[in-house]
PDB file of C-alpha atoms in Angstrom:
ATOM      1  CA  UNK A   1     -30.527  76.935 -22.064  1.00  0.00           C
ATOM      2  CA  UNK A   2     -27.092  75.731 -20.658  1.00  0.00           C
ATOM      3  CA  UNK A   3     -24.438  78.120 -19.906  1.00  0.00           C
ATOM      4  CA  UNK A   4     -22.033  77.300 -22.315  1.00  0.00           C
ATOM      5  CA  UNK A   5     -24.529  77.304 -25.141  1.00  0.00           C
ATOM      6  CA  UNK A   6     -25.045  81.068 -23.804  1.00  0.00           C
ATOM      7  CA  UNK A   7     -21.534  81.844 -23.785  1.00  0.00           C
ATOM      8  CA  UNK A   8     -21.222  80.715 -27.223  1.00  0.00           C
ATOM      9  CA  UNK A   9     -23.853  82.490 -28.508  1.00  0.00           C
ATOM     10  CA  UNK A  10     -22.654  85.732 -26.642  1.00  0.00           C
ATOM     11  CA  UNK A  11     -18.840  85.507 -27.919  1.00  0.00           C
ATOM     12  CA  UNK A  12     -20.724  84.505 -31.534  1.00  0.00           C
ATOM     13  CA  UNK A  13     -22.619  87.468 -31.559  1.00  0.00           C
ATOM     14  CA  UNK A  14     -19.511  89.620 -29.985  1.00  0.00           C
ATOM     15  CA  UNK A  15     -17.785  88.061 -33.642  1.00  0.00           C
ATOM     16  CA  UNK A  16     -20.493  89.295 -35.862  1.00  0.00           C
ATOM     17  CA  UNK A  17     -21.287  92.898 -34.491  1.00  0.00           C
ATOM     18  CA  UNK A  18     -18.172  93.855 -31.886  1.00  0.00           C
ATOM     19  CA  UNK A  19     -20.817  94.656 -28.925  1.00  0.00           C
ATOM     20  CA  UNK A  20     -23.639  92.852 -26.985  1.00  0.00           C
ATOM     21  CA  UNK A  21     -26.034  94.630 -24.702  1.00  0.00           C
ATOM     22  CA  UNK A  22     -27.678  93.138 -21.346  1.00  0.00           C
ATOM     23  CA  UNK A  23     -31.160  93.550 -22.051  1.00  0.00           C
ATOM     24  CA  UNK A  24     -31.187  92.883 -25.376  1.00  0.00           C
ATOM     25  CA  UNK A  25     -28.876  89.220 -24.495  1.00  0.00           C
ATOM     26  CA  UNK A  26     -31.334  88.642 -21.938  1.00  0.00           C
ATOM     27  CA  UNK A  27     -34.562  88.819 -24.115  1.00  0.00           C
ATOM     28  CA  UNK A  28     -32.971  86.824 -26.960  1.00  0.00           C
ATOM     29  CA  UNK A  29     -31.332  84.503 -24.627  1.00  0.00           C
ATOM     30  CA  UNK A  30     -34.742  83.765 -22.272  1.00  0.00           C
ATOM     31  CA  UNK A  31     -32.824  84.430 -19.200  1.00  0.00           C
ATOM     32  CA  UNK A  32     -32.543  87.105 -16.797  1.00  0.00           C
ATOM     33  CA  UNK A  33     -29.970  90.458 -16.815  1.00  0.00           C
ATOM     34  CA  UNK A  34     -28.590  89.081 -13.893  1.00  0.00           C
ATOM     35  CA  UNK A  35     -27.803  85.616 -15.547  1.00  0.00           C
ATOM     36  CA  UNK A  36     -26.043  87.564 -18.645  1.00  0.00           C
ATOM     37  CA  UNK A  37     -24.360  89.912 -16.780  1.00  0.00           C
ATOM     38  CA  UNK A  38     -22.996  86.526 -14.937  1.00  0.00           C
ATOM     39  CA  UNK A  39     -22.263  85.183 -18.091  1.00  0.00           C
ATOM     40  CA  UNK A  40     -20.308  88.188 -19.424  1.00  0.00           C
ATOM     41  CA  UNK A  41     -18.373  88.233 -15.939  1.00  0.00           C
ATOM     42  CA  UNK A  42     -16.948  85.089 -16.448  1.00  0.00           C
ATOM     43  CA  UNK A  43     -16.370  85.442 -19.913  1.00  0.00           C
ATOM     44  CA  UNK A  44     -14.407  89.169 -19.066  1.00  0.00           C
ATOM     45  CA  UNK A  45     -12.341  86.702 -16.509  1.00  0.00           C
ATOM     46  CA  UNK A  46     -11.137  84.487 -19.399  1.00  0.00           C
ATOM     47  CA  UNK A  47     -10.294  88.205 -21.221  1.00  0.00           C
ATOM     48  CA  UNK A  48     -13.160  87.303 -24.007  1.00  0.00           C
ATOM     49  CA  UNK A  49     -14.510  90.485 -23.975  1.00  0.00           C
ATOM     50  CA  UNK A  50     -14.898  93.774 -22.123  1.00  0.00           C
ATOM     51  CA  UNK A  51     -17.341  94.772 -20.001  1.00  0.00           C
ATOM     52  CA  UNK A  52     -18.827  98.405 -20.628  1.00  0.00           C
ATOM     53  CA  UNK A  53     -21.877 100.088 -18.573  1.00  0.00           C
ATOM     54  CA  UNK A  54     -25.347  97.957 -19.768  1.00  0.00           C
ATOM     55  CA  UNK A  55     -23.312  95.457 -21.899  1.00  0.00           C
ATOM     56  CA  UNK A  56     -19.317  94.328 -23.486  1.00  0.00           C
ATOM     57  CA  UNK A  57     -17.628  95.019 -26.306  1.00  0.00           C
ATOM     58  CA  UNK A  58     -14.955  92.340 -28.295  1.00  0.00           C
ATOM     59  CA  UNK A  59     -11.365  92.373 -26.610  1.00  0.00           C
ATOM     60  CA  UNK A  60      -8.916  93.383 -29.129  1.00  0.00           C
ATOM     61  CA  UNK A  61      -8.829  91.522 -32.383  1.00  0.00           C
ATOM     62  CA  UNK A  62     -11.977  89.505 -33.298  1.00  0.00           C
ATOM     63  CA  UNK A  63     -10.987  86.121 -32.443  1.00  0.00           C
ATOM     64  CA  UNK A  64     -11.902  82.109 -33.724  1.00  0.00           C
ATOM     65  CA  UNK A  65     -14.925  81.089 -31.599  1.00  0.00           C
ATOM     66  CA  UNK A  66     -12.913  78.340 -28.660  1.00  0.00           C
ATOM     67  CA  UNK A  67     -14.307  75.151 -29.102  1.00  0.00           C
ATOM     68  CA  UNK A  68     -15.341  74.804 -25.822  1.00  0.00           C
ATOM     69  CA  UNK A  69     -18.054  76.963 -26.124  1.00  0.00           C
ATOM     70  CA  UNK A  70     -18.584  75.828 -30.021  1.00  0.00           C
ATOM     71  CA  UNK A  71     -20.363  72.457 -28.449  1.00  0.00           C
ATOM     72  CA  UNK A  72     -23.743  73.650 -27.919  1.00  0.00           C
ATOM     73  CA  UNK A  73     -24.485  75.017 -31.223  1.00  0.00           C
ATOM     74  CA  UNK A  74     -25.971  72.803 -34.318  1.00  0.00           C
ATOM     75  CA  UNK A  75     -25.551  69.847 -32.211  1.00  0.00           C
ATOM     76  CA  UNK A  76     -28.373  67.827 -33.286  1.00  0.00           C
ATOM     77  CA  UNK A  77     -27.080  68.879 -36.892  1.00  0.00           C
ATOM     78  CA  UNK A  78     -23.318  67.208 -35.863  1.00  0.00           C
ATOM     79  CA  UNK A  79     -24.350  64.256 -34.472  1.00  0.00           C
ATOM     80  CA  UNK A  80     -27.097  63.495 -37.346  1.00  0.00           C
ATOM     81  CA  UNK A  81     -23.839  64.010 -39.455  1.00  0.00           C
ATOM     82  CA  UNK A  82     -21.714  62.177 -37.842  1.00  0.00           C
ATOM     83  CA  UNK A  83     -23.795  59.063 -37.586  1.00  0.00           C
ATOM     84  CA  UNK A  84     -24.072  59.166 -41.301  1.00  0.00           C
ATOM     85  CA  UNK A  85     -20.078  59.708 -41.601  1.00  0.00           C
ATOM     86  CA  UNK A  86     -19.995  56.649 -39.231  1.00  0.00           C
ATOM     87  CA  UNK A  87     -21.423  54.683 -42.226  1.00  0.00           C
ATOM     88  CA  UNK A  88     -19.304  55.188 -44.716  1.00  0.00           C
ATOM     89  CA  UNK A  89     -16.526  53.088 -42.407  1.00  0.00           C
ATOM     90  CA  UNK A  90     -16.637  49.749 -43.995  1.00  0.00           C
ATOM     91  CA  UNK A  91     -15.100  46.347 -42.799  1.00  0.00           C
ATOM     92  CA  UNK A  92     -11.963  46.413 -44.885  1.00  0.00           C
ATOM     93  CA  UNK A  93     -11.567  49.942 -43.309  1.00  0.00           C
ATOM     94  CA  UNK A  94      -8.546  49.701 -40.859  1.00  0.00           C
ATOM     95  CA  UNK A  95      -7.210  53.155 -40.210  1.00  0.00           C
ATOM     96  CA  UNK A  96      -9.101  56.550 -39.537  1.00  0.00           C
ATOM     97  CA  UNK A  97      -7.834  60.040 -38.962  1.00  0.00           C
ATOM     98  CA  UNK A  98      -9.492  62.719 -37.233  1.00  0.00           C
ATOM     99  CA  UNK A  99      -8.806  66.208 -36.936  1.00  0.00           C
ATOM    100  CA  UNK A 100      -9.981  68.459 -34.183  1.00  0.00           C
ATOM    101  CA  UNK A 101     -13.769  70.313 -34.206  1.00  0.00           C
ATOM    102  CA  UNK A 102     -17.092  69.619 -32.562  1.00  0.00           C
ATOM    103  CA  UNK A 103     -18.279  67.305 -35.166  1.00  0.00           C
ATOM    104  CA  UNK A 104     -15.306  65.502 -35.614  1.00  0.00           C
ATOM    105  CA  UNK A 105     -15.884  64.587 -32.245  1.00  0.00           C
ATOM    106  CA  UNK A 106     -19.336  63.761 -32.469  1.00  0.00           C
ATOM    107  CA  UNK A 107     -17.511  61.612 -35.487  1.00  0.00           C
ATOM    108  CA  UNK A 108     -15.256  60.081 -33.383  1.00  0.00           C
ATOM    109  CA  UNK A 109     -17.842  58.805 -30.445  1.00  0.00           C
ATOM    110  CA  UNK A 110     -19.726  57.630 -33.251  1.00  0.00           C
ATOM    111  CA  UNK A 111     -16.641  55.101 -34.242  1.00  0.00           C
ATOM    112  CA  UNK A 112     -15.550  54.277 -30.749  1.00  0.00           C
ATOM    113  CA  UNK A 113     -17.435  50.868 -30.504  1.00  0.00           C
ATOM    114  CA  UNK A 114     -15.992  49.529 -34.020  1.00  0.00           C
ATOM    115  CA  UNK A 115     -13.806  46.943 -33.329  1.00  0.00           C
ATOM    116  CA  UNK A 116     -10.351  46.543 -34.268  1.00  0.00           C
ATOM    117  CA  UNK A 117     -10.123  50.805 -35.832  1.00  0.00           C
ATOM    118  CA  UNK A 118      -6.923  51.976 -36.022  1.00  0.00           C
ATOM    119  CA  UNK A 119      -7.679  56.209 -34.638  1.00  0.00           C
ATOM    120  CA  UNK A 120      -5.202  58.150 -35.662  1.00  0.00           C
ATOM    121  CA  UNK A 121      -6.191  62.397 -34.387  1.00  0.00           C
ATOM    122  CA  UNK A 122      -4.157  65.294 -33.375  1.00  0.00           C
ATOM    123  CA  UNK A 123      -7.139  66.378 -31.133  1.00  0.00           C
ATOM    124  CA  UNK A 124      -6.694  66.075 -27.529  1.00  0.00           C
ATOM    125  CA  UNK A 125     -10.031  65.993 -26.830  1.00  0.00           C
ATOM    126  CA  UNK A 126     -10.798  63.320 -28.694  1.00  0.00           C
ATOM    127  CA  UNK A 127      -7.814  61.185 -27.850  1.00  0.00           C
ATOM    128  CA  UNK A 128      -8.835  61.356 -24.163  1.00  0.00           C
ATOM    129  CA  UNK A 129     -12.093  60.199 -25.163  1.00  0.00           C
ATOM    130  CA  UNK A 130     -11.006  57.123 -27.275  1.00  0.00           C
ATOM    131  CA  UNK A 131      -7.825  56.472 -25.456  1.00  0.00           C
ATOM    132  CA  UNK A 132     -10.074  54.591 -22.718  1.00  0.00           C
ATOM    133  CA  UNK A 133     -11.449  51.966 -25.628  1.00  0.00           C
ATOM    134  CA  UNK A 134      -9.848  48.664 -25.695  1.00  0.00           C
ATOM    135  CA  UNK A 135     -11.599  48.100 -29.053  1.00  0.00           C
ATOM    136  CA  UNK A 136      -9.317  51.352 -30.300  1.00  0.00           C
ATOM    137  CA  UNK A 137      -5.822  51.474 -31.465  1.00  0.00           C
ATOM    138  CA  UNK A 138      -4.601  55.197 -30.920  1.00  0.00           C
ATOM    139  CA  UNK A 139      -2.152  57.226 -32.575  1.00  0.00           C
ATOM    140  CA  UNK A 140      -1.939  60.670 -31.427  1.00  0.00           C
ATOM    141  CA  UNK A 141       0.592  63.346 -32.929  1.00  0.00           C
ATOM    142  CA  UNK A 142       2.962  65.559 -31.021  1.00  0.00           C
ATOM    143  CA  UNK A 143       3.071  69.405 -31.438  1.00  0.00           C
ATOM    144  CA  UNK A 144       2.120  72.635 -29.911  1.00  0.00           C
ATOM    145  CA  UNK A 145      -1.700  72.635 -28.557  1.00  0.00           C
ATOM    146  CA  UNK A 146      -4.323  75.251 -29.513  1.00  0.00           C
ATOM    147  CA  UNK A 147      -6.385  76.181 -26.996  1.00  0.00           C
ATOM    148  CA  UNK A 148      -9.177  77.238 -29.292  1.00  0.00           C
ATOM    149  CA  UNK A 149      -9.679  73.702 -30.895  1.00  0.00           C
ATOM    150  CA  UNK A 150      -7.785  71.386 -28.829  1.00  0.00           C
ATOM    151  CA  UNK A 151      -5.386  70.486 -31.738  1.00  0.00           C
ATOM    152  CA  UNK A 152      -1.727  69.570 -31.717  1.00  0.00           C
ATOM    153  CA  UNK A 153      -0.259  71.785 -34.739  1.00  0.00           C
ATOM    154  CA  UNK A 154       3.071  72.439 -36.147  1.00  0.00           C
ATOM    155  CA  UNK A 155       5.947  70.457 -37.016  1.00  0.00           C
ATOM    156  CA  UNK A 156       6.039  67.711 -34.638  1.00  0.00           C
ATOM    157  CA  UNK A 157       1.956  66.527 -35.882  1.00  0.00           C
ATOM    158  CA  UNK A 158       3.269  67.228 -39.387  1.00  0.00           C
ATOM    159  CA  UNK A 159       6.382  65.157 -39.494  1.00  0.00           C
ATOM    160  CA  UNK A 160       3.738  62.153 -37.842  1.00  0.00           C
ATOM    161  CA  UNK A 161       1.641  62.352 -40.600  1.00  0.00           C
ATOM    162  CA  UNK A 162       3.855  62.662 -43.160  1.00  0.00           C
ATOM    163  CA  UNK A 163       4.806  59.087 -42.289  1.00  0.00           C
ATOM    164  CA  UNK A 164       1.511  57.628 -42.051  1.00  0.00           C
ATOM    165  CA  UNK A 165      -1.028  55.947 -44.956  1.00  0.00           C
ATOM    166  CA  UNK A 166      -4.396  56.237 -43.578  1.00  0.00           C
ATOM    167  CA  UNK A 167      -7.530  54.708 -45.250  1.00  0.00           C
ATOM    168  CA  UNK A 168     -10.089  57.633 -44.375  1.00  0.00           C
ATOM    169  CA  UNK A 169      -9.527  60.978 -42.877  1.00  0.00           C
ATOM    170  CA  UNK A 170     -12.686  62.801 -41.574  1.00  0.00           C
ATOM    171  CA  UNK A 171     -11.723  66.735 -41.672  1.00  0.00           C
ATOM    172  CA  UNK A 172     -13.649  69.376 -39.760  1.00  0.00           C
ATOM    173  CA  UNK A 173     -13.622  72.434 -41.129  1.00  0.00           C
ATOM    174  CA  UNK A 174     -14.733  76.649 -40.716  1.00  0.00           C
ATOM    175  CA  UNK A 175     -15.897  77.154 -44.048  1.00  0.00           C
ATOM    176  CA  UNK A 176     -16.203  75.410 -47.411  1.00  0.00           C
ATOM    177  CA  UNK A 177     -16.616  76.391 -51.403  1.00  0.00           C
ATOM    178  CA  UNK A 178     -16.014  75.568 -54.439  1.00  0.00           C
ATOM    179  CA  UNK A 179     -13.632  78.796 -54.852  1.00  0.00           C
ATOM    180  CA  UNK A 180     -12.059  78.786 -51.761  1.00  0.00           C
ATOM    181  CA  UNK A 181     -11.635  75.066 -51.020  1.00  0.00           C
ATOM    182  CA  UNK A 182     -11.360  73.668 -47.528  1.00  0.00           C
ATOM    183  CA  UNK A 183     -10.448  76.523 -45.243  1.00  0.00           C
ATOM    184  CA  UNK A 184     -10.344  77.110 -41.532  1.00  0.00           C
ATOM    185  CA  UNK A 185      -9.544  80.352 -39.105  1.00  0.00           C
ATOM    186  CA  UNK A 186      -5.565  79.299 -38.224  1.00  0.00           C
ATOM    187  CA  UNK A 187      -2.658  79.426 -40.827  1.00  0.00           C
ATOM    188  CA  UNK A 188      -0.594  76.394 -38.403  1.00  0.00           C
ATOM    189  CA  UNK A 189      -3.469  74.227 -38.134  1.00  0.00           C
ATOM    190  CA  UNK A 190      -4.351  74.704 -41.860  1.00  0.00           C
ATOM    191  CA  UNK A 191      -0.936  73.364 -42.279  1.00  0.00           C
ATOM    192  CA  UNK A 192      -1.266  70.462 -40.490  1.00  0.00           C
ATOM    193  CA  UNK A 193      -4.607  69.437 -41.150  1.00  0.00           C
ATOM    194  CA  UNK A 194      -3.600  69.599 -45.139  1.00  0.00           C
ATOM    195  CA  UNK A 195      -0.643  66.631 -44.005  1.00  0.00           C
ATOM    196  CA  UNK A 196      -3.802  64.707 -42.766  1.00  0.00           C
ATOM    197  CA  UNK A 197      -5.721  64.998 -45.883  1.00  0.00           C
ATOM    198  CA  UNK A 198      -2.344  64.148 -47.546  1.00  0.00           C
ATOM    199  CA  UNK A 199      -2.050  61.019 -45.744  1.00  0.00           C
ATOM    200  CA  UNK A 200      -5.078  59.285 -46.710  1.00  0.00           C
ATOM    201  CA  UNK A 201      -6.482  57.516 -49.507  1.00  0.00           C
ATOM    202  CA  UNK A 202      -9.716  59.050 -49.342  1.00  0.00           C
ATOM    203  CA  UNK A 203     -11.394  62.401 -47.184  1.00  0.00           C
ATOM    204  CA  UNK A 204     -14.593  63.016 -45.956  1.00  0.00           C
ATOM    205  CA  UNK A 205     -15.496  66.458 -44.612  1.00  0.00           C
ATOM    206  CA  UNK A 206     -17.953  66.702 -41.691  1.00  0.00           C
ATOM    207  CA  UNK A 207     -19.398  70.043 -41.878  1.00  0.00           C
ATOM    208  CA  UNK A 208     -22.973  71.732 -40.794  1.00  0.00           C
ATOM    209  CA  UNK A 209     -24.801  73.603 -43.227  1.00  0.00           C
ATOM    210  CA  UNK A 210     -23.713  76.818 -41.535  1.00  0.00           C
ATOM    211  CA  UNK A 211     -20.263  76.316 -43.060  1.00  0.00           C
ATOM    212  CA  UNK A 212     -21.189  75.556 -46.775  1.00  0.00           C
ATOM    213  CA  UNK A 213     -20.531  78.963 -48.780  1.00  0.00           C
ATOM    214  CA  UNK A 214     -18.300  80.263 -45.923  1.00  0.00           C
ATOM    215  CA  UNK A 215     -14.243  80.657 -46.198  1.00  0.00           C
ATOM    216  CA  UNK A 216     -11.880  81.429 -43.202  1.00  0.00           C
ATOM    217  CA  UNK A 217      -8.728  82.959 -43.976  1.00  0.00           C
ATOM    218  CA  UNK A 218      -6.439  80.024 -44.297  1.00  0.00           C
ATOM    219  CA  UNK A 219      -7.122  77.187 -47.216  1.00  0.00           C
ATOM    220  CA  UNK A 220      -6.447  73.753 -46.258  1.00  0.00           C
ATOM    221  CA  UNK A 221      -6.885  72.022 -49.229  1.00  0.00           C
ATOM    222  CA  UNK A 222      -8.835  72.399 -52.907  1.00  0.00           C
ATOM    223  CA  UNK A 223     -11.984  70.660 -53.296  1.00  0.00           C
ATOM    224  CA  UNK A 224     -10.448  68.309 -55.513  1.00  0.00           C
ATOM    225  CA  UNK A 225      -8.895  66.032 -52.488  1.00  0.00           C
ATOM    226  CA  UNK A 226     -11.617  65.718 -50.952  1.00  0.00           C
ATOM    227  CA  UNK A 227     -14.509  62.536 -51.994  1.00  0.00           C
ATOM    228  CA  UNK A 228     -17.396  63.418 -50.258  1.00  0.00           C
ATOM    229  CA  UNK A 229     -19.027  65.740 -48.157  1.00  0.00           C
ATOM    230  CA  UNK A 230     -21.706  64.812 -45.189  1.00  0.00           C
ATOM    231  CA  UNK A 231     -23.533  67.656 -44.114  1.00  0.00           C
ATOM    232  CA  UNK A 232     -26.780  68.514 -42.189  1.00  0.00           C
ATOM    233  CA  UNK A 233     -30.624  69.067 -44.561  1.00  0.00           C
ATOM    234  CA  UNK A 234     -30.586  72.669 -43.974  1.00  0.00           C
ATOM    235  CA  UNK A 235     -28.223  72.944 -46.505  1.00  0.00           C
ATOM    236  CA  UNK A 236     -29.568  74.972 -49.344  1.00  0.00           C
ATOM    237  CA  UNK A 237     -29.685  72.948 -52.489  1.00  0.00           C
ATOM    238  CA  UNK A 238     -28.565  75.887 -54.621  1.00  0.00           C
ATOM    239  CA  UNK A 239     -25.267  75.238 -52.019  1.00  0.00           C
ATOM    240  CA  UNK A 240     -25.187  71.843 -52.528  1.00  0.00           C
ATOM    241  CA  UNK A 241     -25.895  71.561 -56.361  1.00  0.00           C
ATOM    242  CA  UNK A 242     -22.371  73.830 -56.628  1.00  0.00           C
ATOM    243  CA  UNK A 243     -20.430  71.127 -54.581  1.00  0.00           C
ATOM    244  CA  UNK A 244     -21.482  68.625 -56.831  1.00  0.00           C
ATOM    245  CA  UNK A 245     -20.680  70.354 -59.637  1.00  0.00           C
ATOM    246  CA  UNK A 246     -17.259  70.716 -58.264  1.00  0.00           C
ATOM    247  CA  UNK A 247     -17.211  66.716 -58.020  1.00  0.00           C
ATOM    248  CA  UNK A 248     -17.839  66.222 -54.380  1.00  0.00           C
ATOM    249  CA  UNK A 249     -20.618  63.586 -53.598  1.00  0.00           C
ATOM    250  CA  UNK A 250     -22.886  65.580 -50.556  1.00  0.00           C
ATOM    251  CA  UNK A 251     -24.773  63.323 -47.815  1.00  0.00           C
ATOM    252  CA  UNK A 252     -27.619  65.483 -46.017  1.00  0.00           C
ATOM    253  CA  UNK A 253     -28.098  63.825 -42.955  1.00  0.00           C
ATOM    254  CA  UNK A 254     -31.661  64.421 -40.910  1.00  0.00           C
ATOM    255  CA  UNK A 255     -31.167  65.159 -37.541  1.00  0.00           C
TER     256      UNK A 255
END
């Protein structure tokens, strides 16, 4: 198992039960107490967590899960998804936006050999990425970055997108349900990823089957802006069945 997969499962666990213990990280992980207690040490240098005597403890406030350590997980899941997003791009499809997340990503390297896409994003990450294809037109919005998902937020991406008419948007998103809506971790970026879905004609969201059923604490949108859903076939059809219901056409992609 790669080290950032382990570091995201450590900080994931750290989320769900505020402590992690060596031996016990080291028998569900397949690695040695040496390796986590390696692993712990360099996330304690970041000031992720704590270090205590035979294990760490969350640091503070229970914080959103940073992206860069969000790559690892489901990621069969994303890129079955976003190969299945990738098809719903058509030829009279010119423009695209992208907010940030691991599967948007996976999204976006799924698009980056259509010719003649207009990519608008207010993800760093993925701008680098496509800002090296010739085949690409990039927009990227200005705004204050967020180290956790690599997004430009505020009122500099929001004033960009208020002036924009895209064809598709593709959102990522930390939770989704019929009550709740579109929702994600971050009251800023739920701001400015509800001017994206404002901005185009028609949304997608990208989303493993670990979100559906889930709500973070800030809504982005209502289900009712939103077209279709493409998740992974681990979601439960109880799950799904409700999202239809709702209106939303769901795509359960096999990874």
């Amino acid at each position: 198992m790669r080290q950032d997969v382990r570091l995201g499962l450590i900080l994931q666990q750290l989320n769900e039960s505020g402590s992690v213990g060596v031996t016990e990280l080291a028998e569900q992980l397949h690695v040695s107490e040496a390796s986590v207690r390696r692993d712990l040490h360099r996330l304690e240098e970041q000031n992720l967590l704590t270090r205590t005597h035979g294990g760490a403890v969350a640091s503070g406030v229970l914080y959103e899960l940073p992206m860069r350590y969000r790559g690892g997980q489901h990621h069969d899941a994303k890129r079955a998804i976003a190969a299945a997003a990738a098809d719903q791009v058509t030829a009279e499809t010119m423009s695209v936006g992208l907010n940030g997340g691991t599967t948007t990503t996976e999204v976006a390297r799924a698009l980056s050999g259509r010719p003649g896409l207009r990519v608008v994003t207010n993800a760093l990450n993925i701008a680098s990425e496509l800002a090296v294809r010739s085949n690409i037109e990039l927009v990227v919005c200005g705004g204050s970055a967020r180290a956790e998902s690599y997004e430009l937020v505020g009122p500099l991406a929001e004033l960009t997108l208020a002036n924009l008419n895209l064809d598709l948007a593709f959102i990522g998103v930390d939770g989704i349900s019929p009550a709740a809506g579109l929702t994600t971790h971050h009251e800023v970026e739920a701001q400015t990823n509800r001017c994206l879905v404002r901005a185009a004609a028609r949304v997608i969201v990208v989303a493993d089957s670990a979100k559906i059923g889930r709500r973070g604490f800030a809504r982005i949108s209502e289900l009712n802006a939103v077209s279709d859903l493409v998740t992974d076939s681990e979601a439960r059809d109880a799950d799904v069945t409700e999202l239809e219901r709702a209106g939303l056409r769901v795509h359960r992609a096999e990874p």
